[in-house]
Structure formats: structure tokens, C-alpha cells
Amino acid sequence: MNSDATEPKGALTIRTLAMPADTNPAGDIFGGWVLSQMDIAGSIAAHERVQGRTVTVAVEAMTFIAPVKVGDVLCIYCTVERVGNTSITVAMEAWARRNRLADRVKVTEGRFVYVSIGEDGQKRRIDP
């Protein structure tokens, strides 16, 4: 993953507004909130690729690059990096649009692993 990028990599998967209720004691957006938004975006990307239910099994990497501020629009971009027999790895970049304008900065990047499961809750093979 490249934290020096000037343009987002991947497909825009979700956008959400950072609200005051999501702040830490320092007044920035709590990192756990950002992580949860990334998990939501990654699960959308995984679900679309496997055409079915997935569950998060691992966060392989997570790097917080810059703080997210109240009023930022958090945009998460996803790229499917690997598809195995039952698992799928999704790389994500989170970019903040400052003051809801075009000025954007990369704030977080991560790599999450999901497993495809059937209706019975058991691992399900992913079609190639």
C-alpha cells in the first residue's frame, strides 16, 4: 500500500459524514469509527465479488495517516487484491474531503480478509 498517493486507488464504495458524536477526547474522529466504516466498505466489496454473504476474519494491515475531522466526508475506496477458495482480501484507502469540498487527503489505508459463508454459516467456496 502506498501512503504517498495523490489520487485514490480502487472503486469508491461508501461516503459518509464525520459527525461530532464520533470524536475522541482530542476532538478528532475516533480511529475505531474509521475502522468500522472501512469494514463496512470492505464487506460491500467482498459481498459483490462473491455474490453472497461474507464475514470479517482478519485485519491484516491498518495505517492511520492523518486525522479525520468533524465535518469531513469520509470516502472509502476498495480494491479486491486476492480471491482464494473461501477467502477474499480487500485493500482499502480512506480519503477525507475537508469541509465537504474537493480538497481531499488520504487518512487511512488497510487490508481486510473476509470469508464467504453459506446460509448455514459454514464456509462456502468462491466461484472463480
mmCIF file of C-alpha atoms in Angstrom:
data_model
loop_
_atom_site.group_PDB
_atom_site.id
_atom_site.type_symbol
_atom_site.label_atom_id
_atom_site.label_comp_id
_atom_site.label_asym_id
_atom_site.label_seq_id
_atom_site.Cartn_x
_atom_site.Cartn_y
_atom_site.Cartn_z
ATOM 1 C CA MET A 1 0.000 0.000 0.000
ATOM 2 C CA ASN A 2 1.234 3.452 -0.875
ATOM 3 C CA SER A 3 0.533 6.263 1.580
ATOM 4 C CA ASP A 4 2.146 8.821 -0.785
ATOM 5 C CA ALA A 5 -0.660 8.595 -3.367
ATOM 6 C CA THR A 6 -2.254 11.791 -4.631
ATOM 7 C CA GLU A 7 -5.301 10.055 -6.138
ATOM 8 C CA PRO A 8 -7.451 7.337 -4.586
ATOM 9 C CA LYS A 9 -6.916 3.777 -5.759
ATOM 10 C CA GLY A 10 -9.899 1.473 -6.189
ATOM 11 C CA ALA A 11 -13.638 1.856 -6.524
ATOM 12 C CA LEU A 12 -15.479 4.398 -4.390
ATOM 13 C CA THR A 13 -17.560 2.131 -2.167
ATOM 14 C CA ILE A 14 -19.004 4.371 0.554
ATOM 15 C CA ARG A 15 -19.104 8.018 1.576
ATOM 16 C CA THR A 16 -20.201 9.198 4.993
ATOM 17 C CA LEU A 17 -20.091 12.390 7.025
ATOM 18 C CA ALA A 18 -17.942 12.511 10.174
ATOM 19 C CA MET A 19 -20.127 13.811 12.996
ATOM 20 C CA PRO A 20 -19.332 15.265 16.454
ATOM 21 C CA ALA A 21 -20.667 12.137 18.195
ATOM 22 C CA ASP A 22 -17.794 10.155 16.586
ATOM 23 C CA THR A 23 -14.949 12.146 18.189
ATOM 24 C CA ASN A 24 -12.254 11.079 20.618
ATOM 25 C CA PRO A 25 -11.272 13.204 23.658
ATOM 26 C CA ALA A 26 -8.896 15.249 21.451
ATOM 27 C CA GLY A 27 -11.761 16.300 19.190
ATOM 28 C CA ASP A 28 -10.701 14.257 16.153
ATOM 29 C CA ILE A 29 -12.752 11.396 14.781
ATOM 30 C CA PHE A 30 -12.159 8.198 16.770
ATOM 31 C CA GLY A 31 -9.993 5.668 14.908
ATOM 32 C CA GLY A 32 -12.402 2.849 15.747
ATOM 33 C CA TRP A 33 -15.150 4.681 13.867
ATOM 34 C CA VAL A 34 -12.918 4.940 10.799
ATOM 35 C CA LEU A 35 -12.030 1.241 11.106
ATOM 36 C CA SER A 36 -15.716 0.301 11.286
ATOM 37 C CA GLN A 37 -16.511 2.358 8.178
ATOM 38 C CA MET A 38 -13.681 0.590 6.346
ATOM 39 C CA ASP A 39 -15.014 -2.795 7.460
ATOM 40 C CA ILE A 40 -18.446 -1.872 6.093
ATOM 41 C CA ALA A 41 -16.939 -0.804 2.750
ATOM 42 C CA GLY A 42 -14.754 -3.910 2.540
ATOM 43 C CA SER A 43 -17.708 -6.168 3.257
ATOM 44 C CA ILE A 44 -19.684 -4.494 0.457
ATOM 45 C CA ALA A 45 -16.816 -5.102 -1.982
ATOM 46 C CA ALA A 46 -16.402 -8.711 -0.794
ATOM 47 C CA HIS A 47 -20.149 -9.410 -0.970
ATOM 48 C CA GLU A 48 -20.325 -8.056 -4.526
ATOM 49 C CA ARG A 49 -17.381 -10.215 -5.643
ATOM 50 C CA VAL A 50 -18.538 -13.491 -4.040
ATOM 51 C CA GLN A 51 -22.235 -12.842 -4.734
ATOM 52 C CA GLY A 52 -23.174 -13.824 -1.218
ATOM 53 C CA ARG A 53 -22.649 -13.465 2.489
ATOM 54 C CA THR A 54 -19.195 -12.774 3.928
ATOM 55 C CA VAL A 55 -17.766 -12.308 7.410
ATOM 56 C CA THR A 56 -14.673 -10.420 8.512
ATOM 57 C CA VAL A 57 -11.921 -12.769 9.725
ATOM 58 C CA ALA A 58 -8.838 -10.552 9.858
ATOM 59 C CA VAL A 59 -7.475 -7.059 9.616
ATOM 60 C CA GLU A 60 -4.062 -7.731 8.075
ATOM 61 C CA ALA A 61 -2.967 -4.101 7.990
ATOM 62 C CA MET A 62 -4.232 -0.761 9.199
ATOM 63 C CA THR A 63 -2.347 2.513 8.979
ATOM 64 C CA PHE A 64 -3.691 5.804 10.259
ATOM 65 C CA ILE A 65 -2.009 8.522 8.178
ATOM 66 C CA ALA A 66 -3.845 11.715 9.137
ATOM 67 C CA PRO A 67 -6.726 12.613 11.450
ATOM 68 C CA VAL A 68 -10.317 12.782 10.278
ATOM 69 C CA LYS A 69 -12.074 15.965 11.403
ATOM 70 C CA VAL A 70 -15.693 16.674 12.242
ATOM 71 C CA GLY A 71 -17.428 17.709 9.022
ATOM 72 C CA ASP A 72 -15.128 15.722 6.735
ATOM 73 C CA VAL A 73 -16.733 13.446 4.179
ATOM 74 C CA LEU A 74 -15.002 10.087 4.575
ATOM 75 C CA CYS A 75 -14.689 8.337 1.194
ATOM 76 C CA ILE A 76 -13.550 4.708 1.150
ATOM 77 C CA TYR A 77 -12.139 3.123 -1.989
ATOM 78 C CA CYS A 78 -11.808 -0.669 -2.320
ATOM 79 C CA THR A 79 -9.714 -2.987 -4.448
ATOM 80 C CA VAL A 80 -10.075 -6.775 -4.365
ATOM 81 C CA GLU A 81 -6.460 -7.927 -4.007
ATOM 82 C CA ARG A 82 -6.861 -11.692 -3.746
ATOM 83 C CA VAL A 83 -9.568 -14.308 -4.086
ATOM 84 C CA GLY A 84 -8.887 -17.737 -2.583
ATOM 85 C CA ASN A 85 -11.049 -20.832 -2.249
ATOM 86 C CA THR A 86 -13.205 -19.373 0.529
ATOM 87 C CA SER A 87 -11.484 -16.093 1.450
ATOM 88 C CA ILE A 88 -11.145 -12.715 -0.182
ATOM 89 C CA THR A 89 -8.678 -9.919 0.634
ATOM 90 C CA VAL A 90 -9.771 -6.321 0.117
ATOM 91 C CA ALA A 91 -7.376 -3.364 0.189
ATOM 92 C CA MET A 92 -8.916 -0.066 1.187
ATOM 93 C CA GLU A 93 -7.999 3.584 1.213
ATOM 94 C CA ALA A 94 -9.929 6.166 3.207
ATOM 95 C CA TRP A 95 -9.798 9.747 1.988
ATOM 96 C CA ALA A 96 -11.282 12.748 3.756
ATOM 97 C CA ARG A 97 -12.869 15.587 1.820
ATOM 98 C CA ARG A 98 -12.137 18.522 4.093
ATOM 99 C CA ASN A 99 -15.066 20.851 4.789
ATOM 100 C CA ARG A 100 -17.148 18.749 2.357
ATOM 101 C CA LEU A 101 -15.231 20.262 -0.566
ATOM 102 C CA ALA A 102 -12.964 18.824 -3.242
ATOM 103 C CA ASP A 103 -9.821 19.237 -1.113
ATOM 104 C CA ARG A 104 -9.094 15.649 -0.092
ATOM 105 C CA VAL A 105 -6.390 13.923 1.892
ATOM 106 C CA LYS A 106 -5.612 10.253 2.370
ATOM 107 C CA VAL A 107 -6.237 9.477 6.029
ATOM 108 C CA THR A 108 -6.137 5.690 6.399
ATOM 109 C CA GLU A 109 -5.307 2.537 4.488
ATOM 110 C CA GLY A 110 -5.904 -1.074 5.350
ATOM 111 C CA ARG A 111 -6.243 -4.642 4.186
ATOM 112 C CA PHE A 112 -9.100 -6.814 5.466
ATOM 113 C CA VAL A 113 -9.832 -10.501 4.903
ATOM 114 C CA TYR A 114 -13.362 -11.846 4.572
ATOM 115 C CA VAL A 115 -14.630 -15.415 4.303
ATOM 116 C CA SER A 116 -17.547 -16.421 2.118
ATOM 117 C CA ILE A 117 -20.217 -18.310 4.033
ATOM 118 C CA GLY A 118 -23.451 -20.018 3.117
ATOM 119 C CA GLU A 119 -26.865 -19.661 4.690
ATOM 120 C CA ASP A 120 -25.840 -22.360 7.193
ATOM 121 C CA GLY A 121 -22.989 -20.129 8.441
ATOM 122 C CA GLN A 122 -20.317 -22.512 7.131
ATOM 123 C CA LYS A 123 -17.503 -21.585 4.728
ATOM 124 C CA ARG A 124 -18.636 -21.531 1.114
ATOM 125 C CA ARG A 125 -16.399 -21.966 -1.929
ATOM 126 C CA ILE A 126 -15.990 -18.811 -4.047
ATOM 127 C CA ASP A 127 -16.667 -19.253 -7.748
ATOM 128 C CA PRO A 128 -13.647 -18.310 -9.893
#
